[in-house]
mmCIF file of C-alpha atoms and ligand atoms in Angstrom:
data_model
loop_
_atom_site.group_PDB
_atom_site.id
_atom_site.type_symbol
_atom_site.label_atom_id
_atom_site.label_comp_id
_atom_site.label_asym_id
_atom_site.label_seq_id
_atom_site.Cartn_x
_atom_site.Cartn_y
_atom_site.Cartn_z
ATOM 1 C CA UNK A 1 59.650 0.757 4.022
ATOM 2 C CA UNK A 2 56.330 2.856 3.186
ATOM 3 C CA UNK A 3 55.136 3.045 -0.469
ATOM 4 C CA UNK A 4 55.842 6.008 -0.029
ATOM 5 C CA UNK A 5 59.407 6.265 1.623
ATOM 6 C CA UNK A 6 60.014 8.411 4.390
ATOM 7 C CA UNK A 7 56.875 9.068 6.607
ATOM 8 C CA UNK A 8 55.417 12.360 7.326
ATOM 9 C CA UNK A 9 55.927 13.711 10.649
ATOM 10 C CA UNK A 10 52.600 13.969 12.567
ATOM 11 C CA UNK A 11 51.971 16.248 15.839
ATOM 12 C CA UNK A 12 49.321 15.851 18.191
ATOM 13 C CA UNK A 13 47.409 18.467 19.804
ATOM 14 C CA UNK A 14 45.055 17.613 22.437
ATOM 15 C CA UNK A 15 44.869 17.172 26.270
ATOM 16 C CA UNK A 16 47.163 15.606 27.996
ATOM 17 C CA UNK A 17 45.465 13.650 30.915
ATOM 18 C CA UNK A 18 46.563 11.266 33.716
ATOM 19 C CA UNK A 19 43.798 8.722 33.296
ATOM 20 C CA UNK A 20 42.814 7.233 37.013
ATOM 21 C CA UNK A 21 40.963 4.274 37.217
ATOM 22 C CA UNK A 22 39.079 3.357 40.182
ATOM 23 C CA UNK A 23 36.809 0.148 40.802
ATOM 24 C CA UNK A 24 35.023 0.939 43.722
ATOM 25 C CA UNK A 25 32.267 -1.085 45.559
ATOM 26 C CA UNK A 26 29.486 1.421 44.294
ATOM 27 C CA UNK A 27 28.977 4.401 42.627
ATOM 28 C CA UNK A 28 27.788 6.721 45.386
ATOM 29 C CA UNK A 29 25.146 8.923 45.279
ATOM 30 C CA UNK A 30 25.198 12.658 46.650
ATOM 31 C CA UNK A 31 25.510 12.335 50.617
ATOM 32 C CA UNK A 32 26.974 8.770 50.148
ATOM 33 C CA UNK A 33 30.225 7.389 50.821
ATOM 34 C CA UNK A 34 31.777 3.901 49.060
ATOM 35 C CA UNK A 35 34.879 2.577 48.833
ATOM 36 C CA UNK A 36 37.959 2.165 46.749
ATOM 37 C CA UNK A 37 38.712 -1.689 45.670
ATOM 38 C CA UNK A 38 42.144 -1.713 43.453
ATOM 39 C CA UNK A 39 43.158 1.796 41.539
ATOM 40 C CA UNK A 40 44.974 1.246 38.275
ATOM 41 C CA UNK A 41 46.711 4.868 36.783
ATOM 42 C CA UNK A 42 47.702 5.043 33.078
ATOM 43 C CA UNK A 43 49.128 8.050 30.861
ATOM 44 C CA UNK A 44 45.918 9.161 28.524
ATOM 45 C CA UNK A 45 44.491 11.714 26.192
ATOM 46 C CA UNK A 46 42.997 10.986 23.220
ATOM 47 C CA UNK A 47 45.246 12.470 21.002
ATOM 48 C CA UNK A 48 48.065 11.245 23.125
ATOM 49 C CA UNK A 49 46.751 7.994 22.588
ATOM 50 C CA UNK A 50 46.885 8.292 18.759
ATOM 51 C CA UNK A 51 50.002 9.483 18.371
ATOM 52 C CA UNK A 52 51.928 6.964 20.517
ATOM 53 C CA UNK A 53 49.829 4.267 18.150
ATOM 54 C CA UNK A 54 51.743 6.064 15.230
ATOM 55 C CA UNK A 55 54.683 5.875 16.977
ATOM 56 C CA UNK A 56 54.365 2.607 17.485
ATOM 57 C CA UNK A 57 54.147 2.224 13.703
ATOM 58 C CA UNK A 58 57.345 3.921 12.926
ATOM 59 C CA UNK A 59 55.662 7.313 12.193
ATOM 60 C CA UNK A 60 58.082 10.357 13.138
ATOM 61 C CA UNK A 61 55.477 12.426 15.856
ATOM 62 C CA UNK A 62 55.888 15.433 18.364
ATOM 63 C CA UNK A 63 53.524 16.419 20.823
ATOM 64 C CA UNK A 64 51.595 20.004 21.530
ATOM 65 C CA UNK A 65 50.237 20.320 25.124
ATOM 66 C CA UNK A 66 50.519 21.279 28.777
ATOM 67 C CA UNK A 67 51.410 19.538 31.530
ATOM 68 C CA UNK A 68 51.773 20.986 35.431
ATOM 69 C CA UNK A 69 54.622 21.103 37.322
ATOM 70 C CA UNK A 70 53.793 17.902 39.777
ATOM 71 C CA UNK A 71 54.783 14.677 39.863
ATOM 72 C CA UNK A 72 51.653 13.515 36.737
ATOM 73 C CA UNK A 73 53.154 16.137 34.675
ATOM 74 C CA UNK A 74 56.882 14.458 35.165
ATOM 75 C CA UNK A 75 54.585 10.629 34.363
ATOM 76 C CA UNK A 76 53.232 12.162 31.172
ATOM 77 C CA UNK A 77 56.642 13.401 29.605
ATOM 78 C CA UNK A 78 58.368 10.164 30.499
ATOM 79 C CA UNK A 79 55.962 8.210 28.941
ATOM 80 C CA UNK A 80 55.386 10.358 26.183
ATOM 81 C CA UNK A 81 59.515 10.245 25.602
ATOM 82 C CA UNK A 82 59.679 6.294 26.418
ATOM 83 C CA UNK A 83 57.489 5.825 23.170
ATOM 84 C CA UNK A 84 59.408 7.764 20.975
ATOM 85 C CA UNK A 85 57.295 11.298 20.587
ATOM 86 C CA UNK A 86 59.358 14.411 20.566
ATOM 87 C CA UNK A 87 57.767 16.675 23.330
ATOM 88 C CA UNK A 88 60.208 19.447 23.004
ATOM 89 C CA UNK A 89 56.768 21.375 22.171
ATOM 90 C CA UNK A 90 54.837 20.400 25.564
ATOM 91 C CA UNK A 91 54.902 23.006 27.982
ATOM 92 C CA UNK A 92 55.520 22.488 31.647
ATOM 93 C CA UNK A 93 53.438 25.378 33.855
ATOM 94 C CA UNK A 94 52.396 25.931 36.962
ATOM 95 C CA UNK A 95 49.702 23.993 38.832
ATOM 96 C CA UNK A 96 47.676 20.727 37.732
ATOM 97 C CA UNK A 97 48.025 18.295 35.071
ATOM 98 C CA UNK A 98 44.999 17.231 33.417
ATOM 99 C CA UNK A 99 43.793 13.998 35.270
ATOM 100 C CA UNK A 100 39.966 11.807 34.333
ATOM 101 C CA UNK A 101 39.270 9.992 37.476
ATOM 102 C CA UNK A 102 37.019 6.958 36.433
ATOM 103 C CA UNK A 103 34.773 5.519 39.079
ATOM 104 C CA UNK A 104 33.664 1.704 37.643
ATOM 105 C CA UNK A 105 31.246 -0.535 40.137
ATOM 106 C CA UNK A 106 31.214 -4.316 39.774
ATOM 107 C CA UNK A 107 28.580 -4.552 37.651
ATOM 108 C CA UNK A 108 30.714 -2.148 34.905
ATOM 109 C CA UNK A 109 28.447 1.138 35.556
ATOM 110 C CA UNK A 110 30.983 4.442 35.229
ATOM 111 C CA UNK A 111 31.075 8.214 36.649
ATOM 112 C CA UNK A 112 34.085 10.020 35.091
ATOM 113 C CA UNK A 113 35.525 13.343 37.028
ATOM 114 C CA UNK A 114 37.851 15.432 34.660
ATOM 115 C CA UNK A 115 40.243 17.873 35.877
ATOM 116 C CA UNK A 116 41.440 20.079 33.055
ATOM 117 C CA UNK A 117 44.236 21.240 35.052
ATOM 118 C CA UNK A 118 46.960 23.496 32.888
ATOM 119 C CA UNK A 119 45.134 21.752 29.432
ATOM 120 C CA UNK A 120 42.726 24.842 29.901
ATOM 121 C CA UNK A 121 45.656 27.239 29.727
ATOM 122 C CA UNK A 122 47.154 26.406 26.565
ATOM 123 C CA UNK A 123 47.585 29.418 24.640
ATOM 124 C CA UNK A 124 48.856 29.445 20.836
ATOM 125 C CA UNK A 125 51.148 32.833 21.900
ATOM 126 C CA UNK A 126 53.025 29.665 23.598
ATOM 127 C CA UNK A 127 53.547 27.748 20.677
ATOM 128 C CA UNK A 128 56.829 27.370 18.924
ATOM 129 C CA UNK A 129 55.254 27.124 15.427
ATOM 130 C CA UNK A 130 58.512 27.192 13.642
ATOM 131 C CA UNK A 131 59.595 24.351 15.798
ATOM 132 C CA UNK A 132 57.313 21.975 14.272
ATOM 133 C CA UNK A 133 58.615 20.449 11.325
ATOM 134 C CA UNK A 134 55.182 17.979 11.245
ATOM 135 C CA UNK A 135 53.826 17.809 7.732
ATOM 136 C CA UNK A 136 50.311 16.697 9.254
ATOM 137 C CA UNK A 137 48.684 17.650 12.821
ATOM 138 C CA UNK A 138 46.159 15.635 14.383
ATOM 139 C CA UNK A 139 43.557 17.317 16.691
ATOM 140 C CA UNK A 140 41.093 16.432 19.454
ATOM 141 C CA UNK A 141 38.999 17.911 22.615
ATOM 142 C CA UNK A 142 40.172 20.445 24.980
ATOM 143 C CA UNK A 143 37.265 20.549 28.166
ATOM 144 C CA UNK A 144 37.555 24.454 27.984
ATOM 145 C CA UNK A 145 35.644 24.749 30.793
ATOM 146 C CA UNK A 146 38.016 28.095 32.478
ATOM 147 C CA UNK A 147 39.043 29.197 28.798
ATOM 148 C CA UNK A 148 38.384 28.896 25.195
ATOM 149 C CA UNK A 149 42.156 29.744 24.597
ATOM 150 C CA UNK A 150 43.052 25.757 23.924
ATOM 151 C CA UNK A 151 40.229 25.914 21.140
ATOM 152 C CA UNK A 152 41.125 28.802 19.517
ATOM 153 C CA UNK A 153 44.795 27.906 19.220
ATOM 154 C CA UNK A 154 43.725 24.881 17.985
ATOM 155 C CA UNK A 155 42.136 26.979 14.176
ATOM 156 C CA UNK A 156 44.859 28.477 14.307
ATOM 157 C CA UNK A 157 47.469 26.351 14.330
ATOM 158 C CA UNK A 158 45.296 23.923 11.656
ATOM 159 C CA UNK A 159 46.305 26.996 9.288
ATOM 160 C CA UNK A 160 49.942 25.701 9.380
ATOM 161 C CA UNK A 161 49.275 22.340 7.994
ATOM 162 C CA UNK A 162 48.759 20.471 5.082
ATOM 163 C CA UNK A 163 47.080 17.415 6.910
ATOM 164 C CA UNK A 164 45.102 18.137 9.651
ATOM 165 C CA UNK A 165 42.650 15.437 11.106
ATOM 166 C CA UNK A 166 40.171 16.072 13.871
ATOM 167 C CA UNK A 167 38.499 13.511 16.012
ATOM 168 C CA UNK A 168 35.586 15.919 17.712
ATOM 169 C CA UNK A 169 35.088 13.551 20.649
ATOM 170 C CA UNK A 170 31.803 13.557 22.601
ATOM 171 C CA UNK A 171 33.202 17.601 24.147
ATOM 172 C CA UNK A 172 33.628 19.325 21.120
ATOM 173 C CA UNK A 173 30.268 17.483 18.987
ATOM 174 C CA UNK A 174 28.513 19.568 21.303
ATOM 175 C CA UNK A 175 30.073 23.074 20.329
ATOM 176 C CA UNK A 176 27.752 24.844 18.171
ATOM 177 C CA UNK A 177 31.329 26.653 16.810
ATOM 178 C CA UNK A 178 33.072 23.181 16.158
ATOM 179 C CA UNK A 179 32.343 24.024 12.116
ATOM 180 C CA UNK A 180 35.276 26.389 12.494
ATOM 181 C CA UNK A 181 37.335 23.720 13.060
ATOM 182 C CA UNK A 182 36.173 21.426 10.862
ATOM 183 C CA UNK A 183 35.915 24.142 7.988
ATOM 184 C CA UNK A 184 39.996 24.040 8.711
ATOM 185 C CA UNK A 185 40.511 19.682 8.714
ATOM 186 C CA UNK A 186 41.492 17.776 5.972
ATOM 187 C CA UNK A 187 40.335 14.003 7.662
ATOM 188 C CA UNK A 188 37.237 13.958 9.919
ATOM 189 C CA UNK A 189 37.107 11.306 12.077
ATOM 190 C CA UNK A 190 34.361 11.408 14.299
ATOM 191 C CA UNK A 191 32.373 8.275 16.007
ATOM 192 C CA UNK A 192 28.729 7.670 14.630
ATOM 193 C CA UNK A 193 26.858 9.514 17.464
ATOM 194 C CA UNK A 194 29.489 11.896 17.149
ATOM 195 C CA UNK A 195 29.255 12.835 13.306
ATOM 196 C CA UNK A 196 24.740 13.105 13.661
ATOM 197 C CA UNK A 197 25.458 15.195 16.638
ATOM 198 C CA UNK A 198 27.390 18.259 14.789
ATOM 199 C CA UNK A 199 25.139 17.552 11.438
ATOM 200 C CA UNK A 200 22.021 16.492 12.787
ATOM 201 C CA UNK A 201 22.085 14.003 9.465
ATOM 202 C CA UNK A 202 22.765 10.158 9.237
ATOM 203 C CA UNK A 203 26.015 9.318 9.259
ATOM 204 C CA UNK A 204 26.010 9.460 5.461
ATOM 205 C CA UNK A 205 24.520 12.659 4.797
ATOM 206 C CA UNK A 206 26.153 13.792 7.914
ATOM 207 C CA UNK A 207 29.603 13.238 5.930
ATOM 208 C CA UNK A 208 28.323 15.080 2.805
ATOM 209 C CA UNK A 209 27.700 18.108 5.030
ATOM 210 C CA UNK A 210 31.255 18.301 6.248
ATOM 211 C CA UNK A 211 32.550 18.048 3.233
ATOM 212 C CA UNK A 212 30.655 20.592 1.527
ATOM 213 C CA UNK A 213 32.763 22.602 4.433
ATOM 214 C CA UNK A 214 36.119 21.268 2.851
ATOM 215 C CA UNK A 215 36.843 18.351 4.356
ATOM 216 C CA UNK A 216 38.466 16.350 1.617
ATOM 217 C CA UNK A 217 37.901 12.533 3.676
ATOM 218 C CA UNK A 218 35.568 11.355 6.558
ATOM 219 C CA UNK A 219 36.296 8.028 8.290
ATOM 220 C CA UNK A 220 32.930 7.078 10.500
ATOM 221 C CA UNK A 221 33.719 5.191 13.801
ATOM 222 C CA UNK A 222 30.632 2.704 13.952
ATOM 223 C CA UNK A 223 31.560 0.347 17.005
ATOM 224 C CA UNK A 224 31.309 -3.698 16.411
ATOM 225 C CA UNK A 225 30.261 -2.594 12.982
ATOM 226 C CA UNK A 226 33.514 -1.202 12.221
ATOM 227 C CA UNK A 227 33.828 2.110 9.905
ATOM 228 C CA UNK A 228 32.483 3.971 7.125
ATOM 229 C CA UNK A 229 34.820 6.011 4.889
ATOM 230 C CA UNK A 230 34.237 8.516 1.743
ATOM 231 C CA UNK A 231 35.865 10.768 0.064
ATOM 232 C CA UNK A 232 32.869 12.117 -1.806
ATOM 233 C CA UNK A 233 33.902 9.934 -4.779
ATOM 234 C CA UNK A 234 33.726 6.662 -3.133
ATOM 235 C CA UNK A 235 32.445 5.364 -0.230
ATOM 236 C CA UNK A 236 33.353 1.726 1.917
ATOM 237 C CA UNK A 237 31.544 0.307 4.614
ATOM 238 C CA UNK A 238 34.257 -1.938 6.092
ATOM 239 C CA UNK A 239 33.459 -4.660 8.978
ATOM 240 C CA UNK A 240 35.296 -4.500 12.316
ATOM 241 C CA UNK A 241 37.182 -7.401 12.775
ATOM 242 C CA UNK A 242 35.908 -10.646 14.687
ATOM 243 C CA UNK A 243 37.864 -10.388 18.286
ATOM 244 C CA UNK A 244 37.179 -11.239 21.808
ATOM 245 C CA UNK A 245 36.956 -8.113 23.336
ATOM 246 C CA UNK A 246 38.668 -7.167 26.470
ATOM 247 C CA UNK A 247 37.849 -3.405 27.316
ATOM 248 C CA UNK A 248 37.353 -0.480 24.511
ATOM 249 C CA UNK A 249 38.784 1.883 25.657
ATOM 250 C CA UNK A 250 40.613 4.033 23.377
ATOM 251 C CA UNK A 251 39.504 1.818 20.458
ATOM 252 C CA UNK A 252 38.876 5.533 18.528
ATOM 253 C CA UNK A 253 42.072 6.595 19.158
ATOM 254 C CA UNK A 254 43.585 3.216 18.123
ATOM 255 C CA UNK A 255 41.619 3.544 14.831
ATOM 256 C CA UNK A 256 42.672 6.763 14.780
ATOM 257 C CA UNK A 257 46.430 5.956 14.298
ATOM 258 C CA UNK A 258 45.772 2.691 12.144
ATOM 259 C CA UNK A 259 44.081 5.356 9.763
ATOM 260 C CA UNK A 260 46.305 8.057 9.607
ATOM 261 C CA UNK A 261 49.273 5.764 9.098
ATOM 262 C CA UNK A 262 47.744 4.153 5.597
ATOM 263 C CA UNK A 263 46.875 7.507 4.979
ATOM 264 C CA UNK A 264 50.059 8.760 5.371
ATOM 265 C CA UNK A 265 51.397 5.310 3.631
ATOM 266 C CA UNK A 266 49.883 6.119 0.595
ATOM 267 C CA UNK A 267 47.389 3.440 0.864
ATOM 268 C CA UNK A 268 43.798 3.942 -1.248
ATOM 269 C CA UNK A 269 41.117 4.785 1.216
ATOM 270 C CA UNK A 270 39.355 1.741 1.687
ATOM 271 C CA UNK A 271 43.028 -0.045 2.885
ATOM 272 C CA UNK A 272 42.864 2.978 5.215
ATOM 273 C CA UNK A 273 39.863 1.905 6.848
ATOM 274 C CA UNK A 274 40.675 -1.692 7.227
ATOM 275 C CA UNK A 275 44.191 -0.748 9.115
ATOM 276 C CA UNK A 276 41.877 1.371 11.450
ATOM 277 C CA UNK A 277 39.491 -1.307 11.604
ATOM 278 C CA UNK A 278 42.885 -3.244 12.292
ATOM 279 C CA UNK A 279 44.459 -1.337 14.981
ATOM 280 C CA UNK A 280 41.375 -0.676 16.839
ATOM 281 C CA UNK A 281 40.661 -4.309 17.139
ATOM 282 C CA UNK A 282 43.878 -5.044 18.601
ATOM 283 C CA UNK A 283 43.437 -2.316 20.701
ATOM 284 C CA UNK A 284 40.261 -3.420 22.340
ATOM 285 C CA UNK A 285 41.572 -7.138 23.054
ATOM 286 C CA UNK A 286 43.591 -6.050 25.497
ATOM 287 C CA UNK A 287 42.895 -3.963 28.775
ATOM 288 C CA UNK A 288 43.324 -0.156 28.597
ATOM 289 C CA UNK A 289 43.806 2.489 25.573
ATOM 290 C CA UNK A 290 47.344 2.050 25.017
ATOM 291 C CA UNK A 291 48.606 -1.919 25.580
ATOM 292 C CA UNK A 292 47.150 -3.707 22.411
ATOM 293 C CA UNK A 293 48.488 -1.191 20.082
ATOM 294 C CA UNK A 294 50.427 -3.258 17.034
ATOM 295 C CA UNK A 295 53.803 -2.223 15.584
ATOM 296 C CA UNK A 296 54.170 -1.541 11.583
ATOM 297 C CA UNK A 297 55.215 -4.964 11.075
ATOM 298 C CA UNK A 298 51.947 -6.309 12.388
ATOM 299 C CA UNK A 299 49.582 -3.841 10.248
ATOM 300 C CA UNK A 300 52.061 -4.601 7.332
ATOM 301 C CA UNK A 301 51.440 -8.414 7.344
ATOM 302 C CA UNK A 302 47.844 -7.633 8.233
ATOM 303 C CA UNK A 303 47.604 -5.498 5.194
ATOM 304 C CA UNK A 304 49.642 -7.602 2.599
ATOM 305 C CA UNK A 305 47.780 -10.965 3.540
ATOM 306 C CA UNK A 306 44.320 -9.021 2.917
HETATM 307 N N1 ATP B 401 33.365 -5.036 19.520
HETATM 308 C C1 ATP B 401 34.301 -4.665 18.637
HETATM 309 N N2 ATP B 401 34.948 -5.603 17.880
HETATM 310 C C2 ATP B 401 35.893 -5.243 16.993
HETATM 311 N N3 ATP B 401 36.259 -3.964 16.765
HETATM 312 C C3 ATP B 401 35.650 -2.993 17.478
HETATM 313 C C4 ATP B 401 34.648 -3.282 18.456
HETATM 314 N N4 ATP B 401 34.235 -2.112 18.996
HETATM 315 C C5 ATP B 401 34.955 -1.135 18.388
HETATM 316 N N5 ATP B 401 35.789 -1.655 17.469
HETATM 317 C C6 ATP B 401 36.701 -0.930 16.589
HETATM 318 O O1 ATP B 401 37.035 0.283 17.209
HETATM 319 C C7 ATP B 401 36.678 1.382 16.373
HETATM 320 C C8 ATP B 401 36.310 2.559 17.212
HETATM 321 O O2 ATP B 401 35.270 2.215 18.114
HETATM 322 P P1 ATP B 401 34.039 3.160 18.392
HETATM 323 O O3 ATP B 401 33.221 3.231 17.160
HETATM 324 O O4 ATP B 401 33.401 2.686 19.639
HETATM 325 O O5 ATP B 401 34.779 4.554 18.567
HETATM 326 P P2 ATP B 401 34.590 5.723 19.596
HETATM 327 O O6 ATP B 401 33.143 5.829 19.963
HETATM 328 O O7 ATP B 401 35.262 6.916 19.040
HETATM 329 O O8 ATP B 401 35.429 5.142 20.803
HETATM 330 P P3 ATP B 401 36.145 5.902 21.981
HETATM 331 O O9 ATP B 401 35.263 5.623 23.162
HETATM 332 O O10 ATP B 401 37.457 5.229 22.060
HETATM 333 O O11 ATP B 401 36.223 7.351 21.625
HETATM 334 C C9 ATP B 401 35.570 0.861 15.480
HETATM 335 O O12 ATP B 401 35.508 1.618 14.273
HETATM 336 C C10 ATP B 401 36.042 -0.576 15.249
HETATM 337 O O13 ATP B 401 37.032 -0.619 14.235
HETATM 338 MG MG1 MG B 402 36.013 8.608 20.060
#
C-alpha cells in the first residue's frame, strides 16, 4: 500500500506508434537497395511506454490517442488493454496508425522512418474531458508534421490537471513554442541534450529557466550518469545504477514511470529520482522499451533496502 493510500490516476497523452524493427544487411543509400535480415514489431510510443511502466506498478492509468482503423490500430488497443490501461479515451479513425520503422545494420548504425498516421489528427474537440477522472496527465511528442492540432490539444488539456508532466523528446526541444507547454507542466522531464536545447543553458541553469516559467520540479535524464533533480529548493545528482546493459531503448520512458510513481507515492524528491534511476536500469537490461519494466513490489524492496 502507498504512503499515501490510493494512487492517483494518471493519463497519457502522446503518440501511439507501432514500433518496427528491422536489422538489415546495410543501411542503403539513395539509389541503393539492401536487404531485410529478421524484423521484430513491438507496441511503442513514448508516453505509451510510461504509462504501461505505471501500470505495471499498480498505478490506475487511461490512455489519450489515435489509432487507425487497420490491423496496428487493433495491436495497439490489445496491448494497451492486456496491461491494464483504460483506453475508453483512444479514438479509432480512419486510415494509418502511427508506425517508426527502424532500420539497424550489423555494426548497430540506425535510420528511423516515422509515419504519423491518424496521431497527426488528434483534435481536443474529440476529447471526452469529463471522461477522465486522472488526477495527473503525462505528456510527450506529437510529429505534427500535417497539423499542429495534436499540440494544441495538448495546452489545452494540461489546463484540466493538477499534475501534468512533460517529457519534450528530441521533436518538441526543437519547437521554438514548446514554452507554452512547459509554462502549463508541473514535472519537466526532459533528457540532458534535451533540457540545453529549449534553454540554451547547462542543464542546471537550464532547470532554473523552466522554473521561473512555473514548473514546480525538473528531473534531468543524464544517460550512464543517471539523473539530476530540483525543485528550486534542493537539488540531487543521483548515479544510474551499475547494470549490464542490453539495449536502451525506452530507458526515458522507463525513468519516466519509476519517477512519477514516487512522485505520486509521496516519496521526497531525491527517492523519486533513485526509483527512476531504478526503473530505467531495469529497463535497459533487457531488449526493447517495454520487457524489463519492474512491478511495485520490485521498486518497493528496491526502495526500502536503500
Ligand atoms: N548505461 C546505463 N546504465 C544504467 N542506467 C542507464 C544507462 N543509460 C541510461 N540509464 C538510465 O536511463 C535513464 C534515461 O536514459 P537517457 O538519459 O539516455 O534518457 P533519454 O535520452 O530520454 O532516453 P530515450 O532515448 O529513451 O528517450 C537515465 O537517467 C538512467 O537512469
Ligand atoms: Mg527521452
Amino acid at each position: 500500500m502507498g504512503r499515501l493510500g490510493s494512487l492517483a490516476e494518471v493519463a497519457g497523452f502522446g503518440a501511439l506508434n507501432v514500433d518496427k524493427l528491422f536489422l538489415v544487411d546495410r543501411i542503403p543509400a539513395r539509389d541503393e537497395e539492401g536487404f531485410v535480415i529478421d524484423v521484430k514489431i513491438a507496441p511503442g510510443g513514448s508516453a505509451a511506454n510510461t504509462i504501461v511502466g505505471l501500470s505495471r506498478l499498480g498505478v490506475k492509468t487511461v490512455f489519450v490517442g489515435k489509432v487507425g482503423s487497420d490491423s496496428e490500430g487493433e495491436f495497439l488497443l490489445c496491448d494497451l488493454r492486456n496491461e491494464g490501461v483504460d483506453v475508453s479515451s483512444v479514438k479509432v479513425s480512419e486510415g494509418r496508425s502511427g508506425c517508426a520503422m527502424v532500420f539497424v545494420d550489423p555494426s548497430g548504425h540506425r535510420a528511423i522512418l516515422v509515419d504519423p498516421g491518424v496521431n497527426d489528427e488528434v483534435d481536443f474537440e474529440e476529447i471526452n474531458v469529463e471522461a477522465l477522472s486522472a488526477e495527473a496527465i503525462h505528456m510527450t511528442s506529437f510529429v505534427c508534421k500535417s497539423s499542429d492540432k495534436p499540440f494544441e490539444a495538448q495546452k489545452k488539456l494540461a489546463t484540466f490537471f493538477d499534475t501534468v508532466s512533460l517529457d519534450p523528446g528530441t521533436l518538441y526541444a526543437e519547437r521554438a513554442d514548446v514554452w507554452e507547454l512547459i509554462s502549463k507542466t508541473t514535472i519537466f522531464l526532459p533528457s540532458v541534450a534535451e533540457i540545453e536545447k529549449i534553454t540554451g543553458a547547462d542543464y542546471r541553469r537550464g532547470a532554473e529557466k523552466v522554473m521561473a516559467h512555473g514548473v514546480k520540479i525538473v528531473a534531468v535524464k543524464l544517460g550512464e550518469k543517471g539523473c539530476y533533480v530540483t525543485d528550486g529548493r534542493k537539488e540531487f545528482h543521483i548515479p544510474a545504477l551499475k547494470v549490464s546493459v542490453a539495449d536502451t531503448t525506452g530507458a526515458g520512458d522507463a525513468f519516466n514511470a519509476g519517477f512519477l510513481y514516487a512522485y505520486l507515492r509521496g516519496y521526497d524528491l531525491d527517492v523519486c529520482g533513485v526509483a527512476g534511476n531504478y526503473v530505467a536500469a531495469k529497463c535497459v537490461e533487457k531488449l526493447g522499451a517495454r520487457d524489463g519494466l519492474p512491478s511495485e513490489r520490485d521498486v518497493e524492496e528496491y526502495l526500502s533496502g536503500l
